[in-house]
PDB file of C-alpha atoms and ligand atoms in Angstrom:
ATOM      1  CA  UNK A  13    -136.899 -60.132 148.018  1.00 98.00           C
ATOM      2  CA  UNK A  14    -136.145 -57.221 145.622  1.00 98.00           C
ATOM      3  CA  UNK A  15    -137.989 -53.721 146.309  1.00 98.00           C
ATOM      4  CA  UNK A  16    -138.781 -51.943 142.663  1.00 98.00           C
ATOM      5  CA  UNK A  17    -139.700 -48.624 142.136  1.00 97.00           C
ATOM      6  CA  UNK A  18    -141.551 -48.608 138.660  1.00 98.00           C
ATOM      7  CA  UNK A  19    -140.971 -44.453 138.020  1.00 96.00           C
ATOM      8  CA  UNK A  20    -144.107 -42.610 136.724  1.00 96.00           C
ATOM      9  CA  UNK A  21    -141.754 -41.344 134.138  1.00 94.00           C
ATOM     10  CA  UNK A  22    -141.050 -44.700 132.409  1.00 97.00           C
ATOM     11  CA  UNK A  23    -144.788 -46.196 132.758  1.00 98.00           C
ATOM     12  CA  UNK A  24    -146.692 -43.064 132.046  1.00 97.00           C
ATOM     13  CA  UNK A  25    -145.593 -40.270 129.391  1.00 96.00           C
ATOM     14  CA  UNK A  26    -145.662 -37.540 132.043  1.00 93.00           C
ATOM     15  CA  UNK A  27    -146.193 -34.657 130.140  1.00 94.00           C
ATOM     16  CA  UNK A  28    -150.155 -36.382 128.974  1.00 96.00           C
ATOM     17  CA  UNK A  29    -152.803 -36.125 131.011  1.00 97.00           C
ATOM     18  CA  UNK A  30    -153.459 -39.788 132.620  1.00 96.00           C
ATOM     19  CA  UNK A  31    -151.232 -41.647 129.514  1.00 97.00           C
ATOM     20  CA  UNK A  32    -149.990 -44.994 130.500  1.00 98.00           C
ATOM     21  CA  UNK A  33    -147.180 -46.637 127.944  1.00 98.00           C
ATOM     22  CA  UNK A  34    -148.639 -49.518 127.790  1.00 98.00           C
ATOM     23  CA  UNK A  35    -145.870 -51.334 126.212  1.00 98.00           C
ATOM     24  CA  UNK A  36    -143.285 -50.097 128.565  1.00 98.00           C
ATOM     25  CA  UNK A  37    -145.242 -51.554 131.393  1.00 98.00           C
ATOM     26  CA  UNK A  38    -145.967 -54.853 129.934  1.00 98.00           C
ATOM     27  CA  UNK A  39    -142.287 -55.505 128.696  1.00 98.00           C
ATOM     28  CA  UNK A  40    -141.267 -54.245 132.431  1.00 98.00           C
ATOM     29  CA  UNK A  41    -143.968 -56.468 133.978  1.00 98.00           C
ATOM     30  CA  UNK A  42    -142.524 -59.654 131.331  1.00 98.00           C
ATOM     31  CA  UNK A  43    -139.012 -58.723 132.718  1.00 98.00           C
ATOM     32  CA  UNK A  44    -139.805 -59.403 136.214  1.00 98.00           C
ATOM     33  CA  UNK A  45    -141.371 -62.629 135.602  1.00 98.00           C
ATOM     34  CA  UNK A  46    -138.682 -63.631 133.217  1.00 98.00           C
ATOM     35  CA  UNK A  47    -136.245 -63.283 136.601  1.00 98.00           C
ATOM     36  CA  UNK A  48    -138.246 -65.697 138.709  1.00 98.00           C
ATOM     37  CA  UNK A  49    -137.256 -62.880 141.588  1.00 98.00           C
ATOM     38  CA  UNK A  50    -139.466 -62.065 145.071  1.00 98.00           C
ATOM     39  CA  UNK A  51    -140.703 -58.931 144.638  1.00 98.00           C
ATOM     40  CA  UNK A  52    -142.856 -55.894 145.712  1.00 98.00           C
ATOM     41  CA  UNK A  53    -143.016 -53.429 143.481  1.00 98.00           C
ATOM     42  CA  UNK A  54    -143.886 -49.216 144.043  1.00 98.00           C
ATOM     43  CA  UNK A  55    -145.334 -47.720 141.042  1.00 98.00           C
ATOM     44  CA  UNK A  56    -144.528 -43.801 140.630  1.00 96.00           C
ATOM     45  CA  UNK A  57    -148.101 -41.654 139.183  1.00 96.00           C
ATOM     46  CA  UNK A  58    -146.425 -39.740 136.263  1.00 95.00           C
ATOM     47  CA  UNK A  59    -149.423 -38.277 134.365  1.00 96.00           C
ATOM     48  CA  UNK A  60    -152.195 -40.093 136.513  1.00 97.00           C
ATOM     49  CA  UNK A  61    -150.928 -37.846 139.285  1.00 96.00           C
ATOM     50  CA  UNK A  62    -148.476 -35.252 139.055  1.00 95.00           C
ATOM     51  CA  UNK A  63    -150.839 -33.030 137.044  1.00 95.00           C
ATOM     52  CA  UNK A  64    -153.578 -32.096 138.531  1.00 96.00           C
ATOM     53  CA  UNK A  65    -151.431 -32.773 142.191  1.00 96.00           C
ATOM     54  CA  UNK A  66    -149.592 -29.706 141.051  1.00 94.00           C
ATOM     55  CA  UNK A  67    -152.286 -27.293 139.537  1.00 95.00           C
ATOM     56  CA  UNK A  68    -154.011 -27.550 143.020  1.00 96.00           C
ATOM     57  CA  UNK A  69    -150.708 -27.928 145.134  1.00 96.00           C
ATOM     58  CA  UNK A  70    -152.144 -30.671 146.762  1.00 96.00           C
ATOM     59  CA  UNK A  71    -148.344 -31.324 148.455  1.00 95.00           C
ATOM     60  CA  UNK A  72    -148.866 -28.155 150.475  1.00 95.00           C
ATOM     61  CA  UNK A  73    -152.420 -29.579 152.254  1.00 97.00           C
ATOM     62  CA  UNK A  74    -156.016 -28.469 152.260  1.00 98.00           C
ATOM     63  CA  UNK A  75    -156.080 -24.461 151.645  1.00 98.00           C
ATOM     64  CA  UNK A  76    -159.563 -24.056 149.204  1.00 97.00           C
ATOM     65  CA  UNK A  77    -162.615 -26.330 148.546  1.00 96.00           C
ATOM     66  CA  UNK A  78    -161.334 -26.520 144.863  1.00 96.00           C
ATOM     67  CA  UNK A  79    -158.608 -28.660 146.338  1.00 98.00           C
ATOM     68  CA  UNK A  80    -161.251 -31.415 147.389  1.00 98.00           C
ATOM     69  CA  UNK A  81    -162.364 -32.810 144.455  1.00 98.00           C
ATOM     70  CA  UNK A  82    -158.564 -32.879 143.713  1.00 98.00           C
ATOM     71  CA  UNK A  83    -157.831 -35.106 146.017  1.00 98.00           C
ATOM     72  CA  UNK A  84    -160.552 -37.162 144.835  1.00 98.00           C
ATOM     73  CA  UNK A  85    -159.424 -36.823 141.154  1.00 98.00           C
ATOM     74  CA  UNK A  86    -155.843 -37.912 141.675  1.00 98.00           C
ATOM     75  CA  UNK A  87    -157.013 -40.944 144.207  1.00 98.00           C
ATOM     76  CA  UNK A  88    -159.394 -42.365 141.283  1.00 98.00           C
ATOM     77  CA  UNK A  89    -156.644 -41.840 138.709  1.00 98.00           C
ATOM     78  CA  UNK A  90    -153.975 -43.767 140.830  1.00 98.00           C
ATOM     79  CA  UNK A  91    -156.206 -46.676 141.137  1.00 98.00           C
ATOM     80  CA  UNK A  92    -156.581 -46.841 137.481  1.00 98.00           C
ATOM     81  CA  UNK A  93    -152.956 -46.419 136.570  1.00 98.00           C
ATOM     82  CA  UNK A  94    -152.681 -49.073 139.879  1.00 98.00           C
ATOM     83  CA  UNK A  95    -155.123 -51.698 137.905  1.00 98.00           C
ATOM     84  CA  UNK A  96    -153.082 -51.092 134.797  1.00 98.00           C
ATOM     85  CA  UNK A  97    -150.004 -52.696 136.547  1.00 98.00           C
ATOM     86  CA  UNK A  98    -151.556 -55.035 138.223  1.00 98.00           C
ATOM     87  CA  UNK A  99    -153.800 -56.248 135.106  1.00 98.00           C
ATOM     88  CA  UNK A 100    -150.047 -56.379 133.576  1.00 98.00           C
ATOM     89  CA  UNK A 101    -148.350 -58.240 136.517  1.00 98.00           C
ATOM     90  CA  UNK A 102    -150.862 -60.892 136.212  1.00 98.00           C
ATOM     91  CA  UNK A 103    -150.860 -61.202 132.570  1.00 98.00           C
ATOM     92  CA  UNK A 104    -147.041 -61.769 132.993  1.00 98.00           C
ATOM     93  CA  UNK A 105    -147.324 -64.539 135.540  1.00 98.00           C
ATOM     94  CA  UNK A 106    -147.331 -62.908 138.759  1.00 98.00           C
ATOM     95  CA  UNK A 107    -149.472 -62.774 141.579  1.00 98.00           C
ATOM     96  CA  UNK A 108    -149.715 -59.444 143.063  1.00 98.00           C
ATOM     97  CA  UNK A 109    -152.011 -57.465 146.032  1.00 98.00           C
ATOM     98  CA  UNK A 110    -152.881 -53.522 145.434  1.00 98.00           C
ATOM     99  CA  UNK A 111    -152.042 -51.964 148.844  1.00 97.00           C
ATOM    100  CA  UNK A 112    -153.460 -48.421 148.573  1.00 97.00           C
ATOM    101  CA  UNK A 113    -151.430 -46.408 150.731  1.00 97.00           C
ATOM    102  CA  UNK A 114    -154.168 -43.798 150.936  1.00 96.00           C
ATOM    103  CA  UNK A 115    -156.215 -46.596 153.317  1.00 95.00           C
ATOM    104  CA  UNK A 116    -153.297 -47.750 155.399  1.00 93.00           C
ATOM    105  CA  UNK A 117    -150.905 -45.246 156.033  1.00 95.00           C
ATOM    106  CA  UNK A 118    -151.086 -41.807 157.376  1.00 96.00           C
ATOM    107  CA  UNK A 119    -148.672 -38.790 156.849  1.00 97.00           C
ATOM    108  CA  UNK A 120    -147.184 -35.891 159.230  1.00 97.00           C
ATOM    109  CA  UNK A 121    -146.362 -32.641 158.147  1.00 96.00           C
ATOM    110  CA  UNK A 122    -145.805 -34.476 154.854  1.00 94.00           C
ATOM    111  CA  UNK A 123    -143.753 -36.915 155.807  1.00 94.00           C
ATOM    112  CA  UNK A 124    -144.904 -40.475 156.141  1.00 94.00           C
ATOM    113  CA  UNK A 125    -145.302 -42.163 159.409  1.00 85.00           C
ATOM    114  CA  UNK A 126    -145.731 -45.636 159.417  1.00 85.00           C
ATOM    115  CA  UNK A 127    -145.006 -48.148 162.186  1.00 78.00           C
ATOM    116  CA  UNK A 128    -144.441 -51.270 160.943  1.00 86.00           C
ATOM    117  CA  UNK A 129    -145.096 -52.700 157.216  1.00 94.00           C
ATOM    118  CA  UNK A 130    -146.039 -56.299 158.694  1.00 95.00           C
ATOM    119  CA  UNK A 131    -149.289 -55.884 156.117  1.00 95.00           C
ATOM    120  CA  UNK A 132    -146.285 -55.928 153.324  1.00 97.00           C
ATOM    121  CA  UNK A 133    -144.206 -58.838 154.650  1.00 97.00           C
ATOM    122  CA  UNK A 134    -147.197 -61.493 155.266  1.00 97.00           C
ATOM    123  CA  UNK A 135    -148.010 -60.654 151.584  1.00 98.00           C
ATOM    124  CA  UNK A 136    -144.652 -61.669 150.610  1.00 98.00           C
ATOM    125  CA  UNK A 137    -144.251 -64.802 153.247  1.00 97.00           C
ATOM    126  CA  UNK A 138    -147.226 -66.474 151.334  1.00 98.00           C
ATOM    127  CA  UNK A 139    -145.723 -65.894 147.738  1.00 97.00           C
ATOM    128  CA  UNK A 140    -148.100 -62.715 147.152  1.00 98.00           C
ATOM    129  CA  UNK A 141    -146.259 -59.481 145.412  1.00 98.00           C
ATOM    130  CA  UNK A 142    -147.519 -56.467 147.531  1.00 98.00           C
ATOM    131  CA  UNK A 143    -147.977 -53.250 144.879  1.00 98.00           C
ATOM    132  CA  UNK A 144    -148.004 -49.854 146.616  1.00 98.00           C
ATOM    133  CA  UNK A 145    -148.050 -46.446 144.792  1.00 98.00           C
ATOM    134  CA  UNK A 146    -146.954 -42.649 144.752  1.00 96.00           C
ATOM    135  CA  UNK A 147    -151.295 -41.606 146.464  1.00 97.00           C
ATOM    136  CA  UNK A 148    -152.463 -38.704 147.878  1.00 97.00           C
ATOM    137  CA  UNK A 149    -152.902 -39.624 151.999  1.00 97.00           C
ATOM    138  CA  UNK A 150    -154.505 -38.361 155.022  1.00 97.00           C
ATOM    139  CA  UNK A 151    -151.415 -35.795 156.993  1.00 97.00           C
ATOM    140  CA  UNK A 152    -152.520 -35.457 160.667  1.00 97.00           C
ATOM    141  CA  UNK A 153    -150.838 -31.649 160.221  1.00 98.00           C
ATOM    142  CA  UNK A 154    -152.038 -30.357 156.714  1.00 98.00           C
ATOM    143  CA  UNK A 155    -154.996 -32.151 156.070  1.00 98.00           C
ATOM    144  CA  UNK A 156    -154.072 -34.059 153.123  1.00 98.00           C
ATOM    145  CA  UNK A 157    -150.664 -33.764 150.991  1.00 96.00           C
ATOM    146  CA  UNK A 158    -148.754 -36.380 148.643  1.00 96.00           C
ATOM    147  CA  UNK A 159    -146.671 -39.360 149.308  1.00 95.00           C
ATOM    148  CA  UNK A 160    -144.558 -40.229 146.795  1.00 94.00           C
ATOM    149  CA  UNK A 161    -143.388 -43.405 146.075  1.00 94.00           C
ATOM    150  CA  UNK A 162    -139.726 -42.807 146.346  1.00 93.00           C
ATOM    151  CA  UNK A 163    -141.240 -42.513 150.166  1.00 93.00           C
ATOM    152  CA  UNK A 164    -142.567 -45.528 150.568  1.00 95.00           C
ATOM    153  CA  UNK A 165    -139.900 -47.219 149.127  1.00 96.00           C
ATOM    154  CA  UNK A 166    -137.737 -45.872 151.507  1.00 95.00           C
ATOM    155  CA  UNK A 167    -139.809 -46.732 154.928  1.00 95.00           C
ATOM    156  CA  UNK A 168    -139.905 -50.311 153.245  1.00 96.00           C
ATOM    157  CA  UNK A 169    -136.832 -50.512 152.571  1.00 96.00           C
ATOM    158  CA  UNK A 170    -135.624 -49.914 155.895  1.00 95.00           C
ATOM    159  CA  UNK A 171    -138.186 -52.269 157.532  1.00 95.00           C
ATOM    160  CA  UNK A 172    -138.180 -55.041 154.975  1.00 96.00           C
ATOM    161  CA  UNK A 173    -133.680 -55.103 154.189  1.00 96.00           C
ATOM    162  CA  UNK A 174    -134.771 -56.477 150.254  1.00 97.00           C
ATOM    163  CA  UNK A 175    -131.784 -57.731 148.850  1.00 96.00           C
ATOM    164  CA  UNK A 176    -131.730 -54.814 146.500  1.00 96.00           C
ATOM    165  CA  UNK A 177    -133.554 -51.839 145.461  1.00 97.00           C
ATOM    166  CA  UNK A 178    -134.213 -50.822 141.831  1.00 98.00           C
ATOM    167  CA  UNK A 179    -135.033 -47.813 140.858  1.00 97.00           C
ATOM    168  CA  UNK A 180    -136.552 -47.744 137.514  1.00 97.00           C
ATOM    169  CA  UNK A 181    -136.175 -44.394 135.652  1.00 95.00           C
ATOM    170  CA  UNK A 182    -136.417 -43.163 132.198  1.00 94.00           C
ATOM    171  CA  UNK A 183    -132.486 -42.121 132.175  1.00 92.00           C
ATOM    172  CA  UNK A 184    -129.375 -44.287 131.883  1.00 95.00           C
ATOM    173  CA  UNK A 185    -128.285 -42.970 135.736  1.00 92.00           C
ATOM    174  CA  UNK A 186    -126.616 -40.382 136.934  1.00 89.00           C
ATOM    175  CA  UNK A 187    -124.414 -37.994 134.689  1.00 87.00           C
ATOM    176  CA  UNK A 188    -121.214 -36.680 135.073  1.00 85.00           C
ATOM    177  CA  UNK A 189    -122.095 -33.342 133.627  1.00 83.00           C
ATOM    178  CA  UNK A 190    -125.461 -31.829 131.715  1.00 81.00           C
ATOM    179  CA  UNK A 191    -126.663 -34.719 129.856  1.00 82.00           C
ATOM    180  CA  UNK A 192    -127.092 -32.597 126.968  1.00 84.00           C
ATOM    181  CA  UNK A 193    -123.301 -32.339 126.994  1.00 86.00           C
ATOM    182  CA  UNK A 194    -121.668 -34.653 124.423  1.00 88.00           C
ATOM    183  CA  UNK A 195    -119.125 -34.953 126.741  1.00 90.00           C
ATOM    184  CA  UNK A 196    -121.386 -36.183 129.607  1.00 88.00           C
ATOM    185  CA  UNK A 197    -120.836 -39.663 131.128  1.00 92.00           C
ATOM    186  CA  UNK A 198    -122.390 -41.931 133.104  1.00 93.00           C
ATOM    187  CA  UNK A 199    -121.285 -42.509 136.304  1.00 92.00           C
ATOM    188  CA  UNK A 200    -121.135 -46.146 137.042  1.00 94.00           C
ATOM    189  CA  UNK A 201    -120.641 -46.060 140.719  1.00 92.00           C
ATOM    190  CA  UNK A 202    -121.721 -43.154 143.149  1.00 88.00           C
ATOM    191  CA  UNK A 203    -120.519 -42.462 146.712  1.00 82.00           C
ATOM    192  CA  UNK A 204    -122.033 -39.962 149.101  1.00 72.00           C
ATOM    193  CA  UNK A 205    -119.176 -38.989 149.955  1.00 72.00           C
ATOM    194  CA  UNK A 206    -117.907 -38.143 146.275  1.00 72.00           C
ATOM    195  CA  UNK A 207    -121.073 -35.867 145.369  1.00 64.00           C
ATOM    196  CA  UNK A 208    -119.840 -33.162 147.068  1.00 57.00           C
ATOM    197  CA  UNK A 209    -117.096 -32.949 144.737  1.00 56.00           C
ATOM    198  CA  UNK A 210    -119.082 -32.978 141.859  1.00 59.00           C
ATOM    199  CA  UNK A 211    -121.400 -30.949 139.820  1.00 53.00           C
ATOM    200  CA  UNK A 212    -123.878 -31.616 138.046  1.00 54.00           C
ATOM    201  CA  UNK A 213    -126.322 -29.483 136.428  1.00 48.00           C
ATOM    202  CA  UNK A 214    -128.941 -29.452 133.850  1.00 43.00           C
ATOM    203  CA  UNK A 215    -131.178 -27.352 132.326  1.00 40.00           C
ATOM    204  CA  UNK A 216    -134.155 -28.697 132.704  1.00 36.00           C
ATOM    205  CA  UNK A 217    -134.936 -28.385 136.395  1.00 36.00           C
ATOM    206  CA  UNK A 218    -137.682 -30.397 137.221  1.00 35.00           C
ATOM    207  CA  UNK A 219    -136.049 -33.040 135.806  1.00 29.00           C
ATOM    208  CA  UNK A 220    -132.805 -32.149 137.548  1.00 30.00           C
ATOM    209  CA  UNK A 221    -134.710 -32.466 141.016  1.00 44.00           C
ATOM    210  CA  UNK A 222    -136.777 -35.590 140.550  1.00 68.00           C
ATOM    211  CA  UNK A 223    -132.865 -37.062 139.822  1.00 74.00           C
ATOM    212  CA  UNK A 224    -131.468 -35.348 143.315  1.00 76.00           C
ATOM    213  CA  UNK A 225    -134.587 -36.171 145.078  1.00 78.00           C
ATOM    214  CA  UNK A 226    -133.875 -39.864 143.798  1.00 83.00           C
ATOM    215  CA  UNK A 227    -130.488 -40.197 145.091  1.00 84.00           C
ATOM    216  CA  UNK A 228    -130.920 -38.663 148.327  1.00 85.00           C
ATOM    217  CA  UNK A 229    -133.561 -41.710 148.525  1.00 89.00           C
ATOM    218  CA  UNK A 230    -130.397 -43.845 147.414  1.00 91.00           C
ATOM    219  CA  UNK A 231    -127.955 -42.201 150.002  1.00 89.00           C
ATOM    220  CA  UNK A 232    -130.085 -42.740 152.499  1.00 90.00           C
ATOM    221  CA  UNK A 233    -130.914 -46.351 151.834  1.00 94.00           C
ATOM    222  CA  UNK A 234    -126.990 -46.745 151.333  1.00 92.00           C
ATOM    223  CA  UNK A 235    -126.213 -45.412 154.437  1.00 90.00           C
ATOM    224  CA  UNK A 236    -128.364 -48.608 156.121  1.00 91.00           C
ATOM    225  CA  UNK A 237    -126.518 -50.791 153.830  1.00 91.00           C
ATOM    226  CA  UNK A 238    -129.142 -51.275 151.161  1.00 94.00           C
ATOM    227  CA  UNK A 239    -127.885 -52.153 147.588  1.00 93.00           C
ATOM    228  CA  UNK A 240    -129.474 -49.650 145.491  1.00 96.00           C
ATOM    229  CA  UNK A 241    -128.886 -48.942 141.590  1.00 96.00           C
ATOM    230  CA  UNK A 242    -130.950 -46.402 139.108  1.00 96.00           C
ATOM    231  CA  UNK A 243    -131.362 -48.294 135.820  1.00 97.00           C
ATOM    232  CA  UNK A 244    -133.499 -46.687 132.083  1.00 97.00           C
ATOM    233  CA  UNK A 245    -136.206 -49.281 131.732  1.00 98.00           C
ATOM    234  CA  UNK A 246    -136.868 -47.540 128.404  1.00 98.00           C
ATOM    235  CA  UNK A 247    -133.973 -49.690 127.557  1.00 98.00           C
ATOM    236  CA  UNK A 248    -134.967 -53.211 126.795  1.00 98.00           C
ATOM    237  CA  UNK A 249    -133.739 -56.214 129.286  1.00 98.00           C
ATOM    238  CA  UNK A 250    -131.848 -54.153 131.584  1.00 98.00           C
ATOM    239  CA  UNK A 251    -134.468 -54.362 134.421  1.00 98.00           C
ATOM    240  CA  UNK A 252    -134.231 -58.278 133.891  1.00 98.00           C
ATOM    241  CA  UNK A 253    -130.414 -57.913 134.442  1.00 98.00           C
ATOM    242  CA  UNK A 254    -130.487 -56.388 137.429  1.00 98.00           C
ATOM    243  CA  UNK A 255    -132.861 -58.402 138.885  1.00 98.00           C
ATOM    244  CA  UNK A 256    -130.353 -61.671 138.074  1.00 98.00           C
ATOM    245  CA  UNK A 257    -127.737 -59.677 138.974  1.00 97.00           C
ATOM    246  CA  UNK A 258    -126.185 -59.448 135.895  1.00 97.00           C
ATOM    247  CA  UNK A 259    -123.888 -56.440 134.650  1.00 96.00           C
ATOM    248  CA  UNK A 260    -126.448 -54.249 133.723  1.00 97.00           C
ATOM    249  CA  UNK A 261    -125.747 -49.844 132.775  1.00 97.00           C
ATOM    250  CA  UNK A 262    -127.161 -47.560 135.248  1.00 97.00           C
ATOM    251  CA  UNK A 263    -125.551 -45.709 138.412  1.00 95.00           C
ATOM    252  CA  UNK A 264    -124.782 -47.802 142.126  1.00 95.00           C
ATOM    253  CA  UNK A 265    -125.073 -46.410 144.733  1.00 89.00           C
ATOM    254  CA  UNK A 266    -122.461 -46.999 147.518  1.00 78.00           C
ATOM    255  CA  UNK A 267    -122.009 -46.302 151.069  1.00 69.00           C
ATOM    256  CA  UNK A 268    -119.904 -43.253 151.377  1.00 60.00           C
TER     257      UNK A 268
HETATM  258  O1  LIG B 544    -144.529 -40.287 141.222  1.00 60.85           O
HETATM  259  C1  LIG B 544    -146.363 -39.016 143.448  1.00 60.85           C
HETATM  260  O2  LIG B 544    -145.588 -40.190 143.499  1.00 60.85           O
HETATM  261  P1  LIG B 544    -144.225 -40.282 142.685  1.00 60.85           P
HETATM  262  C2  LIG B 544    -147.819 -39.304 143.849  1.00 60.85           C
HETATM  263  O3  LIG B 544    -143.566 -41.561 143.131  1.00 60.85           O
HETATM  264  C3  LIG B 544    -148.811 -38.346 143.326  1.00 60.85           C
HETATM  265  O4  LIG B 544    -143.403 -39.085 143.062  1.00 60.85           O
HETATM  266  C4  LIG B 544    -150.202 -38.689 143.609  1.00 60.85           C
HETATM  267  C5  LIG B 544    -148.554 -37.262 142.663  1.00 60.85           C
END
């Protein structure tokens, strides 16, 4: 089995208002079917979430009434972006299972706490793709905040030992320098160990952190001897390649 993380940032245009690119999704979607792979598949929420998650701060838990019908806001918009890939998913060939993470799992001082992911695997023993998502979730200290998928991809990881993970991102991988730099290259191969040597910066900084936040996911799933590469599925056919296992551009992530 193969874990994907579909980014928000590659199925959504993130700086509209609940936008979907439809035709990135249903290329992506065609790609994994074209593989004939085992998957389960985390979708990121892009516009369907980050928006109004961030005008209210929703992350930081329940502070103001305004925040409640927030919470309910970003929960109705996840399940439609959610339908979107599924609707896609099945129009491509596969057979997948919405698992709303917002009415299984529960979070701790923001960080997710989940036991085992046995829901997941009998999904996937009887040929069924399970399809979680970035939600907004129930945290026994704050009240509510957000899980993101990189989160959930990273419990399941660990429980589930997929063959691979794939991140799916809207960038070639990780740059040697400010990608804005003619200069800047793209690092094929990443150890942990080697990033402390480096630099990298950028100037635009949310983008820079979503990237760092990313391959600390990575480092950690290295470090348990998970497989993990960042591929642009903006980029036609490279999600298919590394899927087959093909030679594919993007960054790998190794054990340091
Ligand atoms: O896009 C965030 O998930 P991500 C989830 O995977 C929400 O970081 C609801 C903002």
């Amino acid at each position: 089995m193969i874990l994907i993380k579909l980014g928000g940032s590659v199925i959504t245009d993130k700086t509209r208002y609940h936008t979907v690119r439809m035709d990135v999704l249903e290329r992506l979607c065609g790609e994994i079917a074209a593989s004939g792979k085992k998957v389960a598949i985390v979708h990121g929420a892009g516009s369907f979430g980050h928006i109004i998650a961030h005008k209210y701060d929703l992350v930081n838990g329940l502070k103001n009434d305004a925040q409640i019908t927030a919470v309910a806001a970003v929960s109705r918009d996840m399940r439609e972006l959610n339908l979107m890939v599924l609707n896609s998913l099945i129009d491509a060939g596969i057979a997948p299972i919405s698992i709303p993470p917002s009415a299984c799992f529960r979070l701790k001082g923001g960080r997710l706490d989940i036991s085992d992911v046995e829901i997941v695997r009998r999904y996937l023993d009887i040929g069924i793709s399970p399809v979680l998502f970035g939600d907004v979730l129930l945290d026994d200290e704050l009240g509510f905040s957000i899980c993101s998928g990189d989160q959930l991809i990273a419990v399941m990881a660990k429980k589930l030992f997929p063959e691979k993970v794939i991140f799916v991102s809207d960038i070639d991988g990780i740059m040697d320098r400010d990608p804005a730099d003619p200069a800047a290259m793209l690092i094929k191969e990443l150890r942990q160990d080697e990033i402390k040597q480096r630099t990298f910066t950028s100037k635009v900084k949310d983008v820079t952190g979503g990237i760092w936040g990313k391959m600390e996911t990575m480092f950690d799933l290295s470090a348990h001897g998970l497989e993990c590469i960042l591929i642009n599925g903006m980029v036609p056919g490279r999600l298919q390649s590394a899927l087959e296992g093909k030679e594919v551009v993007g960054t790998r992530i190794r054990k340091g």
